[in-house]
Amino acid sequence: QQQVKQSPQSLIVQKGGISIINCAYENTAFDYFPWYQQFPGKGPALLIAIRPDVSEKKEGRFTISFNKSAKQFSLHIMDSQPGDSATYFCAASISGSARQLTFGSGTQLTVLP
Amino acid sequence: NAGVTQTPKFQVLKTGQSMTLQCAQDMNHNSMYWYRQDPGMGLRLIYYSASEGTTDKGEVPNGYNVSRLNKREFSLRLESAAPSQTSVYFCASSEHTGQPYEQYFGPGTRLTVT
């Protein structure tokens, strides 16, 4: 049972373009939505995160948009750079001990120079 | 400060062999996790340990066992490896009271079962 669905599976963007990755969730108890970035041969690392009480969070070129009623959230990468080429995972968790993360299936982003 | 370390980095096993994947963290985190990563499936939680002395099953625990040896170390054991366990395994740790909440991942162990 996939509780967090992510699309697209792969994305190719030109340098300077906007990359958009979408996620949808089913469990309304989720109250924390992070995005992780993973480079080849490395473990994932936290990129940016949002809670459902705000509709948007921006950190530099990275923005999360959150739509609570639609149970969807997305990552926007503005002015995409070749160094942004990586796999991106959305995730969701519920407050409480251990804070298990449920991950989406991942999006492999390639930014062409 | 090494963060989360995992050993070995690579391993090839024959079907039926056993092995233990080691994980250690030096951030004094209470919670630790084991995930497997397969193409097109994201990261799936195998087992987790909310605190020293406790372990719980995640989404895909069958064929695995874990031991929370102490606060720093959390090992994953495959008793009788199967080709379906070919995957990249990641260990992570977290302090769930932190803001923002973050899981810190190790570099992974790439396991092939033939």
mmCIF file of C-alpha atoms in Angstrom:
data_model
loop_
_atom_site.group_PDB
_atom_site.id
_atom_site.type_symbol
_atom_site.label_atom_id
_atom_site.label_comp_id
_atom_site.label_asym_id
_atom_site.label_seq_id
_atom_site.Cartn_x
_atom_site.Cartn_y
_atom_site.Cartn_z
ATOM 1 C CA GLN A 1 0.000 0.000 0.000
ATOM 2 C CA GLN A 2 1.653 3.155 -1.225
ATOM 3 C CA GLN A 3 0.524 5.978 1.005
ATOM 4 C CA VAL A 4 2.576 8.657 -0.775
ATOM 5 C CA LYS A 5 2.463 8.732 -4.556
ATOM 6 C CA GLN A 6 5.145 10.683 -6.424
ATOM 7 C CA SER A 7 5.401 11.796 -10.025
ATOM 8 C CA PRO A 8 7.056 11.966 -12.452
ATOM 9 C CA GLN A 9 9.490 9.070 -12.157
ATOM 10 C CA SER A 10 12.077 11.010 -14.162
ATOM 11 C CA LEU A 11 12.432 14.597 -15.259
ATOM 12 C CA ILE A 12 14.800 16.326 -17.667
ATOM 13 C CA VAL A 13 15.082 20.115 -17.488
ATOM 14 C CA GLN A 14 17.302 22.641 -19.186
ATOM 15 C CA LYS A 15 19.631 24.760 -17.080
ATOM 16 C CA GLY A 16 17.730 27.778 -15.798
ATOM 17 C CA GLY A 17 14.359 26.095 -16.107
ATOM 18 C CA ILE A 18 11.833 25.192 -13.411
ATOM 19 C CA SER A 19 11.652 21.632 -12.109
ATOM 20 C CA ILE A 20 8.345 20.530 -10.594
ATOM 21 C CA ILE A 21 7.806 17.267 -8.709
ATOM 22 C CA ASN A 22 4.418 16.312 -7.331
ATOM 23 C CA CYS A 23 3.279 14.117 -4.456
ATOM 24 C CA ALA A 24 -0.116 13.038 -3.181
ATOM 25 C CA TYR A 25 -0.905 11.382 0.125
ATOM 26 C CA GLU A 26 -3.827 9.414 1.512
ATOM 27 C CA ASN A 27 -3.445 9.445 5.273
ATOM 28 C CA THR A 28 -4.898 12.667 6.708
ATOM 29 C CA ALA A 29 -3.016 12.055 9.957
ATOM 30 C CA PHE A 30 0.259 13.012 8.252
ATOM 31 C CA ASP A 31 1.418 16.329 9.679
ATOM 32 C CA TYR A 32 4.941 16.780 8.367
ATOM 33 C CA PHE A 33 6.069 16.693 4.744
ATOM 34 C CA PRO A 34 9.799 16.726 3.977
ATOM 35 C CA TRP A 35 11.684 16.447 0.729
ATOM 36 C CA TYR A 36 14.951 14.519 0.610
ATOM 37 C CA GLN A 37 17.686 14.850 -2.008
ATOM 38 C CA GLN A 38 19.952 11.944 -2.901
ATOM 39 C CA PHE A 39 23.101 12.050 -5.015
ATOM 40 C CA PRO A 40 24.456 8.846 -6.601
ATOM 41 C CA GLY A 41 26.251 6.658 -4.092
ATOM 42 C CA LYS A 42 25.080 8.711 -1.114
ATOM 43 C CA GLY A 43 22.329 8.506 1.435
ATOM 44 C CA PRO A 44 19.335 10.859 1.212
ATOM 45 C CA ALA A 45 19.607 14.222 2.950
ATOM 46 C CA LEU A 46 16.865 16.592 4.094
ATOM 47 C CA LEU A 47 16.315 19.417 1.594
ATOM 48 C CA ILE A 48 13.236 21.282 2.808
ATOM 49 C CA ALA A 49 10.102 20.479 4.802
ATOM 50 C CA ILE A 50 6.630 21.891 5.460
ATOM 51 C CA ARG A 51 3.812 21.473 7.961
ATOM 52 C CA PRO A 52 0.140 21.568 6.866
ATOM 53 C CA ASP A 53 -0.592 24.871 8.608
ATOM 54 C CA VAL A 54 1.173 26.790 5.808
ATOM 55 C CA SER A 55 0.579 26.642 2.060
ATOM 56 C CA GLU A 56 4.088 27.450 0.906
ATOM 57 C CA LYS A 57 7.656 27.400 2.158
ATOM 58 C CA LYS A 58 10.623 28.784 0.290
ATOM 59 C CA GLU A 59 14.319 28.236 0.896
ATOM 60 C CA GLY A 60 16.520 29.764 -1.752
ATOM 61 C CA ARG A 61 15.634 28.249 -5.120
ATOM 62 C CA PHE A 62 13.543 25.492 -3.529
ATOM 63 C CA THR A 63 9.837 25.942 -2.748
ATOM 64 C CA ILE A 64 7.259 23.532 -1.347
ATOM 65 C CA SER A 65 3.632 24.208 -2.237
ATOM 66 C CA PHE A 66 1.042 22.458 -0.066
ATOM 67 C CA ASN A 67 -2.652 21.907 -0.779
ATOM 68 C CA LYS A 68 -4.272 20.364 2.277
ATOM 69 C CA SER A 69 -7.752 19.956 0.779
ATOM 70 C CA ALA A 70 -6.378 18.119 -2.251
ATOM 71 C CA LYS A 71 -3.865 16.165 -0.121
ATOM 72 C CA GLN A 72 -1.091 17.153 -2.476
ATOM 73 C CA PHE A 73 2.257 18.867 -2.189
ATOM 74 C CA SER A 74 4.954 19.717 -4.684
ATOM 75 C CA LEU A 75 8.581 20.752 -4.925
ATOM 76 C CA HIS A 76 9.557 23.560 -7.268
ATOM 77 C CA ILE A 77 13.202 24.139 -8.141
ATOM 78 C CA MET A 78 13.680 27.538 -9.708
ATOM 79 C CA ASP A 79 16.626 28.334 -11.987
ATOM 80 C CA SER A 80 17.561 24.641 -12.055
ATOM 81 C CA GLN A 81 21.306 23.943 -12.205
ATOM 82 C CA PRO A 82 23.282 20.869 -13.316
ATOM 83 C CA GLY A 83 24.343 20.476 -9.675
ATOM 84 C CA ASP A 84 20.671 19.889 -8.800
ATOM 85 C CA SER A 85 20.760 16.625 -10.784
ATOM 86 C CA ALA A 86 19.830 14.021 -8.183
ATOM 87 C CA THR A 87 16.970 11.834 -7.037
ATOM 88 C CA TYR A 88 14.301 13.607 -5.013
ATOM 89 C CA PHE A 89 11.986 11.873 -2.567
ATOM 90 C CA CYS A 90 8.911 13.329 -0.952
ATOM 91 C CA ALA A 91 7.905 11.880 2.393
ATOM 92 C CA ALA A 92 5.319 12.225 5.112
ATOM 93 C CA SER A 93 5.198 11.491 8.813
ATOM 94 C CA ILE A 94 2.943 11.637 11.861
ATOM 95 C CA SER A 95 3.981 13.321 15.109
ATOM 96 C CA GLY A 96 4.918 10.978 17.884
ATOM 97 C CA SER A 97 7.751 8.818 19.035
ATOM 98 C CA ALA A 98 10.038 7.436 16.301
ATOM 99 C CA ARG A 99 8.380 9.634 13.639
ATOM 100 C CA GLN A 100 8.387 7.039 10.890
ATOM 101 C CA LEU A 101 8.764 8.491 7.399
ATOM 102 C CA THR A 102 6.710 7.161 4.505
ATOM 103 C CA PHE A 103 8.560 7.888 1.267
ATOM 104 C CA GLY A 104 7.376 8.408 -2.275
ATOM 105 C CA SER A 105 8.944 6.367 -5.059
ATOM 106 C CA GLY A 106 11.430 9.066 -6.081
ATOM 107 C CA THR A 107 12.060 11.328 -9.083
ATOM 108 C CA GLN A 108 15.337 11.260 -10.939
ATOM 109 C CA LEU A 109 16.056 14.835 -12.028
ATOM 110 C CA THR A 110 18.559 15.608 -14.770
ATOM 111 C CA VAL A 111 19.413 19.239 -15.476
ATOM 112 C CA LEU A 112 21.078 19.676 -18.827
ATOM 113 C CA PRO A 113 23.856 22.290 -19.131
ATOM 114 C CA ASN B 1 31.814 13.788 13.967
ATOM 115 C CA ALA B 2 31.174 10.982 11.459
ATOM 116 C CA GLY B 3 27.343 11.073 11.619
ATOM 117 C CA VAL B 4 25.907 7.701 10.591
ATOM 118 C CA THR B 5 28.350 5.024 9.490
ATOM 119 C CA GLN B 6 27.536 1.679 7.864
ATOM 120 C CA THR B 7 29.613 -1.404 7.192
ATOM 121 C CA PRO B 8 30.204 -3.026 4.819
ATOM 122 C CA LYS B 9 29.767 -0.781 1.772
ATOM 123 C CA PHE B 10 29.329 -3.707 -0.617
ATOM 124 C CA GLN B 11 28.520 -7.375 -0.099
ATOM 125 C CA VAL B 12 27.784 -10.339 -2.330
ATOM 126 C CA LEU B 13 26.054 -13.339 -0.768
ATOM 127 C CA LYS B 14 24.907 -16.673 -2.054
ATOM 128 C CA THR B 15 21.311 -17.725 -1.458
ATOM 129 C CA GLY B 16 20.970 -19.133 2.061
ATOM 130 C CA GLN B 17 23.994 -17.383 3.533
ATOM 131 C CA SER B 18 23.627 -15.078 6.507
ATOM 132 C CA MET B 19 25.152 -11.736 7.318
ATOM 133 C CA THR B 20 24.826 -8.740 9.602
ATOM 134 C CA LEU B 21 24.838 -5.142 8.463
ATOM 135 C CA GLN B 22 26.304 -2.783 11.026
ATOM 136 C CA CYS B 23 25.229 0.790 11.724
ATOM 137 C CA ALA B 24 26.513 3.311 14.235
ATOM 138 C CA GLN B 25 25.720 6.968 14.926
ATOM 139 C CA ASP B 26 27.619 9.494 16.994
ATOM 140 C CA MET B 27 24.906 12.162 17.301
ATOM 141 C CA ASN B 28 23.382 10.772 20.517
ATOM 142 C CA HIS B 29 20.076 10.186 18.731
ATOM 143 C CA ASN B 30 17.392 8.087 20.367
ATOM 144 C CA SER B 31 15.763 6.685 17.227
ATOM 145 C CA MET B 32 17.351 4.538 14.530
ATOM 146 C CA TYR B 33 15.975 3.001 11.346
ATOM 147 C CA TRP B 34 16.756 0.490 8.630
ATOM 148 C CA TYR B 35 15.465 1.033 5.084
ATOM 149 C CA ARG B 36 15.867 -0.762 1.812
ATOM 150 C CA GLN B 37 15.914 1.113 -1.477
ATOM 151 C CA ASP B 38 14.824 -0.553 -4.690
ATOM 152 C CA PRO B 39 14.419 1.077 -8.122
ATOM 153 C CA GLY B 40 11.013 2.695 -8.528
ATOM 154 C CA MET B 41 9.984 1.913 -4.951
ATOM 155 C CA GLY B 42 11.595 4.631 -2.904
ATOM 156 C CA LEU B 43 12.800 3.797 0.579
ATOM 157 C CA ARG B 44 10.845 1.247 2.542
ATOM 158 C CA LEU B 45 11.173 0.886 6.285
ATOM 159 C CA ILE B 46 12.307 -2.539 7.455
ATOM 160 C CA TYR B 47 12.641 -2.067 11.217
ATOM 161 C CA TYR B 48 13.077 0.835 13.569
ATOM 162 C CA SER B 49 14.101 1.460 17.138
ATOM 163 C CA ALA B 50 12.400 4.385 18.856
ATOM 164 C CA SER B 51 14.831 4.229 21.757
ATOM 165 C CA GLU B 52 17.513 2.000 23.234
ATOM 166 C CA GLY B 53 15.988 -1.320 24.190
ATOM 167 C CA THR B 54 13.018 -1.196 21.807
ATOM 168 C CA THR B 55 12.549 -2.376 18.231
ATOM 169 C CA ASP B 56 9.492 -2.494 15.985
ATOM 170 C CA LYS B 57 8.598 -3.796 12.571
ATOM 171 C CA GLY B 58 8.267 -1.446 9.641
ATOM 172 C CA GLU B 59 6.654 -1.970 6.267
ATOM 173 C CA VAL B 60 8.831 -4.880 5.017
ATOM 174 C CA PRO B 61 10.277 -6.837 8.002
ATOM 175 C CA ASN B 62 10.030 -10.393 6.654
ATOM 176 C CA GLY B 63 13.415 -12.114 6.348
ATOM 177 C CA TYR B 64 15.187 -9.655 8.648
ATOM 178 C CA ASN B 65 16.020 -9.297 12.308
ATOM 179 C CA VAL B 66 17.490 -6.338 14.185
ATOM 180 C CA SER B 67 19.379 -5.664 17.370
ATOM 181 C CA ARG B 68 19.689 -2.315 19.134
ATOM 182 C CA LEU B 69 23.004 -3.090 20.765
ATOM 183 C CA ASN B 70 23.233 0.228 22.625
ATOM 184 C CA LYS B 71 22.247 3.820 21.949
ATOM 185 C CA ARG B 72 24.868 4.155 19.189
ATOM 186 C CA GLU B 73 24.498 0.879 17.315
ATOM 187 C CA PHE B 74 21.656 -0.784 15.406
ATOM 188 C CA SER B 75 22.367 -3.911 13.364
ATOM 189 C CA LEU B 76 20.326 -5.668 10.670
ATOM 190 C CA ARG B 77 20.642 -9.424 10.186
ATOM 191 C CA LEU B 78 19.690 -11.556 7.223
ATOM 192 C CA GLU B 79 19.471 -15.131 8.516
ATOM 193 C CA SER B 80 19.036 -16.845 5.137
ATOM 194 C CA ALA B 81 19.564 -14.473 2.252
ATOM 195 C CA ALA B 82 17.294 -14.622 -0.798
ATOM 196 C CA PRO B 83 17.681 -12.971 -4.228
ATOM 197 C CA SER B 84 14.664 -10.771 -3.369
ATOM 198 C CA GLN B 85 16.823 -9.153 -0.688
ATOM 199 C CA THR B 86 19.187 -7.736 -3.300
ATOM 200 C CA SER B 87 18.947 -4.031 -2.565
ATOM 201 C CA VAL B 88 20.684 -0.983 -1.155
ATOM 202 C CA TYR B 89 20.270 -0.780 2.600
ATOM 203 C CA PHE B 90 20.312 2.494 4.477
ATOM 204 C CA CYS B 91 20.532 3.114 8.181
ATOM 205 C CA ALA B 92 19.250 6.400 9.600
ATOM 206 C CA SER B 93 18.977 8.080 12.967
ATOM 207 C CA SER B 94 16.940 10.942 14.364
ATOM 208 C CA GLU B 95 16.043 12.911 17.424
ATOM 209 C CA HIS B 96 12.296 13.212 17.031
ATOM 210 C CA THR B 97 12.015 16.224 19.255
ATOM 211 C CA GLY B 98 14.190 18.320 16.956
ATOM 212 C CA GLN B 99 12.998 21.124 14.699
ATOM 213 C CA PRO B 100 12.929 20.620 11.830
ATOM 214 C CA TYR B 101 12.546 16.900 12.256
ATOM 215 C CA GLU B 102 15.283 15.213 10.239
ATOM 216 C CA GLN B 103 16.491 11.699 9.704
ATOM 217 C CA TYR B 104 20.228 11.466 9.035
ATOM 218 C CA PHE B 105 21.185 8.703 6.640
ATOM 219 C CA GLY B 106 24.326 6.659 6.324
ATOM 220 C CA PRO B 107 26.066 6.045 2.968
ATOM 221 C CA GLY B 108 24.337 2.711 2.379
ATOM 222 C CA THR B 109 25.288 -0.941 1.880
ATOM 223 C CA ARG B 110 24.829 -2.398 -1.590
ATOM 224 C CA LEU B 111 23.900 -6.071 -1.194
ATOM 225 C CA THR B 112 23.671 -8.593 -4.004
ATOM 226 C CA VAL B 113 22.287 -12.074 -3.373
ATOM 227 C CA THR B 114 22.985 -14.615 -6.125
#
